[in-house]
PDB file of C-alpha atoms in Angstrom:
ATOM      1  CA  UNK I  53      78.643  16.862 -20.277  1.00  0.00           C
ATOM      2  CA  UNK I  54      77.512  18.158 -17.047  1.00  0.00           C
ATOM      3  CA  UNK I  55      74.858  21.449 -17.109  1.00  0.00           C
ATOM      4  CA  UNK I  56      76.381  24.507 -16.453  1.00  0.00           C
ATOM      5  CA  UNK I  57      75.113  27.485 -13.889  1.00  0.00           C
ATOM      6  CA  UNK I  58      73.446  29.956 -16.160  1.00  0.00           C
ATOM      7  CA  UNK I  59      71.763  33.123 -14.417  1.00  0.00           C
ATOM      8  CA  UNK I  60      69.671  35.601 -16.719  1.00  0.00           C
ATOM      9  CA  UNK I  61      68.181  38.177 -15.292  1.00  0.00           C
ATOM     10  CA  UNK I  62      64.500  39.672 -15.434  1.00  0.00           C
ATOM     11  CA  UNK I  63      64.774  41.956 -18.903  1.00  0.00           C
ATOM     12  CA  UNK I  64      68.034  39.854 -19.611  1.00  0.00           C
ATOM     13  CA  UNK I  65      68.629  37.622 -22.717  1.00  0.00           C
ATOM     14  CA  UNK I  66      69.472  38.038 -26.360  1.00  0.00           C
ATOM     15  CA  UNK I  67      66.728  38.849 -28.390  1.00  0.00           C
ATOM     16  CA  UNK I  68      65.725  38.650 -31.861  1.00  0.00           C
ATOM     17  CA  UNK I  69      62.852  40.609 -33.733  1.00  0.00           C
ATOM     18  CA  UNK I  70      60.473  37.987 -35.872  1.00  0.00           C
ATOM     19  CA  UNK I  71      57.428  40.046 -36.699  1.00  0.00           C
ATOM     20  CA  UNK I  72      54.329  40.448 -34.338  1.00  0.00           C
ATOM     21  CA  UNK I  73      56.341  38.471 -31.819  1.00  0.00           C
ATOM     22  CA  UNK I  74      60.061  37.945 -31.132  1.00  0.00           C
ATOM     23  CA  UNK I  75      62.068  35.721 -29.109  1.00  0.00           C
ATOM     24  CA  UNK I  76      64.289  36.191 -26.009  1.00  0.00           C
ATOM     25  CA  UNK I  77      67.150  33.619 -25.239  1.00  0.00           C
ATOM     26  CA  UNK I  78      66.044  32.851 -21.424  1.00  0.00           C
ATOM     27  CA  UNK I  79      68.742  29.566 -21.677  1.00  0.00           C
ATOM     28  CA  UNK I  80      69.988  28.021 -24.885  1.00  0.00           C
ATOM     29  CA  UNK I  81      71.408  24.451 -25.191  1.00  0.00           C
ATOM     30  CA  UNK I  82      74.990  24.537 -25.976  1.00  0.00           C
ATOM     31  CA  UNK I  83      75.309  21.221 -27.152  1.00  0.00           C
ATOM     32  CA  UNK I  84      73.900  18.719 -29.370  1.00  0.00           C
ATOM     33  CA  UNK I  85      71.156  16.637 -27.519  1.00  0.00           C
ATOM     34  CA  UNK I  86      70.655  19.531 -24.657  1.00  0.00           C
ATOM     35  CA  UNK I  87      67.647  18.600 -22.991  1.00  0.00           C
ATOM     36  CA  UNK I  88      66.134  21.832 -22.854  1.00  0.00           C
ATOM     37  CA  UNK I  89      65.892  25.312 -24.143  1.00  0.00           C
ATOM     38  CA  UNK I  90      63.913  28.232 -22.880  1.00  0.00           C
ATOM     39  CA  UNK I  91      62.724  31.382 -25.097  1.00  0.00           C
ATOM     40  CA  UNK I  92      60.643  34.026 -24.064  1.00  0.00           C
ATOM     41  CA  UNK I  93      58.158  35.259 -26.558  1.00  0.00           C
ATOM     42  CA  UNK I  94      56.246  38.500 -26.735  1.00  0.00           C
ATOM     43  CA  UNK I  95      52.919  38.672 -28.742  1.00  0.00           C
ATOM     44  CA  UNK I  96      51.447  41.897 -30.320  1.00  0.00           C
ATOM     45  CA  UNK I  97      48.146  42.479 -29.904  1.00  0.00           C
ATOM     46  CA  UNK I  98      46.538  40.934 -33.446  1.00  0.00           C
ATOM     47  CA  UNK I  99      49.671  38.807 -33.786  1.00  0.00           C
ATOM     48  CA  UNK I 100      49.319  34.413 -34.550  1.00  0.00           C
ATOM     49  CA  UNK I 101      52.068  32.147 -35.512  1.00  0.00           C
ATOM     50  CA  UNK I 102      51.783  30.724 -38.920  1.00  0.00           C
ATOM     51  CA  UNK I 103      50.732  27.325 -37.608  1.00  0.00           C
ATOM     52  CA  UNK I 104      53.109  24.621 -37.631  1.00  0.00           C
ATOM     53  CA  UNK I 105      54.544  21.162 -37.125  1.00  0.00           C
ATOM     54  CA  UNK I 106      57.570  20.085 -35.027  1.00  0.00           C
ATOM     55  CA  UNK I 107      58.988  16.599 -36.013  1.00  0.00           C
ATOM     56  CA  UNK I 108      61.830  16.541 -32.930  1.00  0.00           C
ATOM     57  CA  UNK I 109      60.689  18.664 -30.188  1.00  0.00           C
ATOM     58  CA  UNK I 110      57.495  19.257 -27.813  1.00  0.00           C
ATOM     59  CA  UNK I 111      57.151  22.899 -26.431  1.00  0.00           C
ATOM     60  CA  UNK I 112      55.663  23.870 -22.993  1.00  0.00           C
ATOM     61  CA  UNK I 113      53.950  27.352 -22.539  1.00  0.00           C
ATOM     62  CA  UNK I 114      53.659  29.594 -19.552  1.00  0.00           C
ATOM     63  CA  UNK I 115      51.525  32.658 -19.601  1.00  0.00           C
ATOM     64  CA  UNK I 116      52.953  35.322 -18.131  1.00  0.00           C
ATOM     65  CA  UNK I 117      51.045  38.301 -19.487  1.00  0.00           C
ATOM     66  CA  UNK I 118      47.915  38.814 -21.290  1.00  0.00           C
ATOM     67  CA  UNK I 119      45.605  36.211 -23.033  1.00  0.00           C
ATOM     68  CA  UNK I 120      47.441  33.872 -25.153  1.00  0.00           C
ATOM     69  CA  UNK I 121      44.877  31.260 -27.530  1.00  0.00           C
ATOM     70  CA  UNK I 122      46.156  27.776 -28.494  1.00  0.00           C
ATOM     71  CA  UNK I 123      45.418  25.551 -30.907  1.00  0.00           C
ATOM     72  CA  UNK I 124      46.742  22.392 -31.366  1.00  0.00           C
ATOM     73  CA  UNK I 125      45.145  19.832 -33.663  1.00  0.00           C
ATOM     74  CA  UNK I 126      41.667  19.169 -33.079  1.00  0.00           C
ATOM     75  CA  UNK I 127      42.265  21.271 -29.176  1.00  0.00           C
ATOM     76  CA  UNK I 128      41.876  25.198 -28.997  1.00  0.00           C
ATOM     77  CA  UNK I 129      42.160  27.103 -25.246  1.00  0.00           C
ATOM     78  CA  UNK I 130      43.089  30.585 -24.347  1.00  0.00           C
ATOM     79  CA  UNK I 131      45.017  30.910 -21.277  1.00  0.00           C
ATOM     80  CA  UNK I 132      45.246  33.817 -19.259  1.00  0.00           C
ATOM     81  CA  UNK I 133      48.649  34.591 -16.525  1.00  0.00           C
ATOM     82  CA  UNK I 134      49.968  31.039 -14.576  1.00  0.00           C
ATOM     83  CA  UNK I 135      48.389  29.260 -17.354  1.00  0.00           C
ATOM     84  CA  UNK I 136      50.052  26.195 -18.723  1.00  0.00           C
ATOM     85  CA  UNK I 137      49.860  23.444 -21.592  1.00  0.00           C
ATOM     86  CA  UNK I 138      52.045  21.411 -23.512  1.00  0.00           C
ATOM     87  CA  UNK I 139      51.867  21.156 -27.834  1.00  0.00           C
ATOM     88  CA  UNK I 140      53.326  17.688 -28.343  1.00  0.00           C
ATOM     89  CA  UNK I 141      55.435  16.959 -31.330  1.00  0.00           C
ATOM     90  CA  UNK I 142      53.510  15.828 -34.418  1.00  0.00           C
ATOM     91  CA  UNK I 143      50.906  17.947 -33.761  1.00  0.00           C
ATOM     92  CA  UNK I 144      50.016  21.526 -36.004  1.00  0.00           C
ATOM     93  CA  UNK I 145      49.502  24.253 -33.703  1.00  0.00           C
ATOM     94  CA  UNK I 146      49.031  27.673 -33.763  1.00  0.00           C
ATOM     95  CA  UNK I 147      49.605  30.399 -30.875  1.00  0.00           C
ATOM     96  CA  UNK I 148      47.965  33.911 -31.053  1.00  0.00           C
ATOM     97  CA  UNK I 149      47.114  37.386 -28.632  1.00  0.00           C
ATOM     98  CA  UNK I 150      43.513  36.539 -28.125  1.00  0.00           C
ATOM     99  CA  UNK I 151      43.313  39.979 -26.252  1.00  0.00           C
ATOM    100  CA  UNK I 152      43.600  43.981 -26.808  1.00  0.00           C
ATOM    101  CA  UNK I 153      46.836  43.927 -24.758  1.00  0.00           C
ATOM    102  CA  UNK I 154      50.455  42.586 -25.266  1.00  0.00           C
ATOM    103  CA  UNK I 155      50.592  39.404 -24.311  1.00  0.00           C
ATOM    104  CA  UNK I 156      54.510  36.995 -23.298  1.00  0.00           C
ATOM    105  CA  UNK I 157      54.600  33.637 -22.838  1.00  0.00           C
ATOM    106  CA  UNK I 158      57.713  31.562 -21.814  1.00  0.00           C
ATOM    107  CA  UNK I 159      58.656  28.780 -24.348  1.00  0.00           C
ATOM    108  CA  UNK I 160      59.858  25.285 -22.501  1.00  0.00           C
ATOM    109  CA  UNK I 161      61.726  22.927 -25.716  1.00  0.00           C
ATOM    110  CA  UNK I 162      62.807  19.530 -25.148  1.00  0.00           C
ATOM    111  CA  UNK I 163      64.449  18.650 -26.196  1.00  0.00           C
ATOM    112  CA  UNK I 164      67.132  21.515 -26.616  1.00  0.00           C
ATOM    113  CA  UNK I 165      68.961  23.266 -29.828  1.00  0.00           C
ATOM    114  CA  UNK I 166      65.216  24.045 -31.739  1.00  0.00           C
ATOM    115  CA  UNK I 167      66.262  27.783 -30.274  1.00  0.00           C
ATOM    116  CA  UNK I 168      68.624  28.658 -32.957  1.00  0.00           C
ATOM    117  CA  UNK I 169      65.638  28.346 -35.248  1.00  0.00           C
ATOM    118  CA  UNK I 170      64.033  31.941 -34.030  1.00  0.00           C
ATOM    119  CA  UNK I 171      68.006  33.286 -34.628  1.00  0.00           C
ATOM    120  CA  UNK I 172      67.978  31.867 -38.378  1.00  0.00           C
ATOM    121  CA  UNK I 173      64.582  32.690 -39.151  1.00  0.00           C
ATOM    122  CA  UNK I 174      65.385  36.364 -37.801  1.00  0.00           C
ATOM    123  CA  UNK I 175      67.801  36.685 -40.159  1.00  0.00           C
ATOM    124  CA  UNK I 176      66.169  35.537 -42.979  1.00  0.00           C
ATOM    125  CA  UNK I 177      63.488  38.105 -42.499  1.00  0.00           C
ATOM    126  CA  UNK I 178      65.625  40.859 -42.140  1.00  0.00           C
ATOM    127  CA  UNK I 179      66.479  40.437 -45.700  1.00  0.00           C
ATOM    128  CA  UNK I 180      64.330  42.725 -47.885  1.00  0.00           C
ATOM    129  CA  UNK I 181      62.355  40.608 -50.318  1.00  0.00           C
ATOM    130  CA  UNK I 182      60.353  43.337 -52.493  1.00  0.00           C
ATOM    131  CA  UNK I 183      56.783  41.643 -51.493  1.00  0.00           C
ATOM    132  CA  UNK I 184      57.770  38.268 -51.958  1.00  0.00           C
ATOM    133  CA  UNK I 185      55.796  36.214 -49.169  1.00  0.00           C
ATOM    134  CA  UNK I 186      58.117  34.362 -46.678  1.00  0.00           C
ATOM    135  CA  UNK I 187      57.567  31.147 -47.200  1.00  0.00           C
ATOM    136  CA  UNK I 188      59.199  31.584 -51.019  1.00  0.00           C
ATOM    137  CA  UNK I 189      62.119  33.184 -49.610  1.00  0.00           C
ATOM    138  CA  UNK I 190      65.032  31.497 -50.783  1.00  0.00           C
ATOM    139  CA  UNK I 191      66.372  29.581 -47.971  1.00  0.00           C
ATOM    140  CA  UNK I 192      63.031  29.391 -46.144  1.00  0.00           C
ATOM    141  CA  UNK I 193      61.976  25.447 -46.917  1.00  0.00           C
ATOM    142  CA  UNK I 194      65.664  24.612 -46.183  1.00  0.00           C
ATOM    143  CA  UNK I 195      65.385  26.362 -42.688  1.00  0.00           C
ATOM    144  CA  UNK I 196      62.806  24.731 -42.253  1.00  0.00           C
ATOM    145  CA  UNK I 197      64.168  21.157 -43.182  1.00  0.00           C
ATOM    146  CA  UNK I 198      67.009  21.876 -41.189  1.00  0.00           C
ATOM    147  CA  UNK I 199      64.719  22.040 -37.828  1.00  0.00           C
ATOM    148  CA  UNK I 200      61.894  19.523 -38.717  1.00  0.00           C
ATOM    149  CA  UNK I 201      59.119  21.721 -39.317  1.00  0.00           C
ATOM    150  CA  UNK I 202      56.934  21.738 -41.579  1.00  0.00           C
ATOM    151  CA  UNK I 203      54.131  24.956 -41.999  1.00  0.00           C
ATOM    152  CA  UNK I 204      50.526  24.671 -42.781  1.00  0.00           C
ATOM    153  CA  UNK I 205      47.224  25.953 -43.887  1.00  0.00           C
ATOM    154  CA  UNK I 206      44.679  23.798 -41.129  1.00  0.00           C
ATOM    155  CA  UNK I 207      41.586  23.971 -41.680  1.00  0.00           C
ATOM    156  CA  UNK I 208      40.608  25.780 -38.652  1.00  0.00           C
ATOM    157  CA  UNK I 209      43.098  29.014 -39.626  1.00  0.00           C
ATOM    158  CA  UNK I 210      41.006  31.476 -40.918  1.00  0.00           C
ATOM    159  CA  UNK I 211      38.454  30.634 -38.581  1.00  0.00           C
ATOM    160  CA  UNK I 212      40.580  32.125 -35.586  1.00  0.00           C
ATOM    161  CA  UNK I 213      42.062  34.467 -37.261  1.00  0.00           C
ATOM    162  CA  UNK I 214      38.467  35.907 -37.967  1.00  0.00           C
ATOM    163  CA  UNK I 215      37.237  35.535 -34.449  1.00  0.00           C
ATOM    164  CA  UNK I 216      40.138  37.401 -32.662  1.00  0.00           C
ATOM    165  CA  UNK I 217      40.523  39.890 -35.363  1.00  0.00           C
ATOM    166  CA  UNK I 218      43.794  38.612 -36.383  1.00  0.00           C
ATOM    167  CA  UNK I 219      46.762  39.447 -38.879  1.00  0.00           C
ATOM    168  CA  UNK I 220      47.482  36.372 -41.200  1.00  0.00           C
ATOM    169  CA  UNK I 221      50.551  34.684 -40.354  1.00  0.00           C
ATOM    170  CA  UNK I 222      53.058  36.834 -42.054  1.00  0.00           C
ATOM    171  CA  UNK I 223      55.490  33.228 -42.905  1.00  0.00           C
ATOM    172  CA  UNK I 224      54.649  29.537 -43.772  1.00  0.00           C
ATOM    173  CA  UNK I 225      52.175  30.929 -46.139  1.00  0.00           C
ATOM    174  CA  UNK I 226      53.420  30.640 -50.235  1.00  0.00           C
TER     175      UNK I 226
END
């Protein structure tokens, strides 16, 4: 199937709230084995992703605003506007607002479809869950599953977290 013309304007895309960042559907396969997706993500100041493992896709991040740290396996830089690197698959990594000011990155996924995982995940936190932490949500390991992902508690975790002032991941954690 042949790609199709897809405009989105600056400000434009569907978004979804995840907390401390959220995601923005820049362009979102719309088929199995699309080769790419692109999300936009916007970073509170004190916000990291739990850290994490993707078994299907590597992602590509842009800088566009603030200073964004990076950690993937045993490699950790922070990356200020026009900055670029790529967190292979396989590898845990970790993204966080190393500075006092929002930060947004642009999210390149190949290949395409691991989108729909910020929509589901979105969802699931909307739910209340009277103080139970995300990660024993029902339906949160299955998400998971679904996508290839698996969360985790790296060695290196509380080291950032304590050296940018962090919150804790607020999901992947039991």
């Amino acid at each position: 199937m042949a790609a199709e013309l897809s405009v989105v304007r600056a400000g434009e895309g569907e978004s979804v709230a995840i907390p401390g960042f959220g995601a923005v559907f820049k362009l979102a396969s719309r088929v199995p084995g699309a080769e790419v997706s692109i999300v936009e993500h916007p970073f509170a100041v004190g916000t990291i992703t739990a850290p994490h493992r993707h078994t299907r896709e590597d992602e590509h991040s842009i800088v566009l605003e603030g200073e964004i740290g990076f950690r993937s396996d045993d490699s950790e830089v922070v990356l200020g506007p026009g900055g670029y690197i790529t967190k292979p698959r396989g590898q845990m990594h970790a993204m966080w607002n190393a500075g006092d000011q929002p930060g947004r990155i642009i999210e390149v996924i190949t290949p395409g479809g691991f989108e729909s995982y910020f929509r589901e995940l979105s969802e699931l936190l909307a739910t209340p869950a009277d103080g139970v932490p995300t990660a024993a949500r029902p339906g949160f390991a299955e998400l998971a599953e679904k996508y290839g992902l698996t969360y985790g508690e790296p060695d290196w975790l509380d080291d950032i977290v304590r050296r940018y002032a962090l919150r804790a991941p607020t999901h992947g954690r039991g």
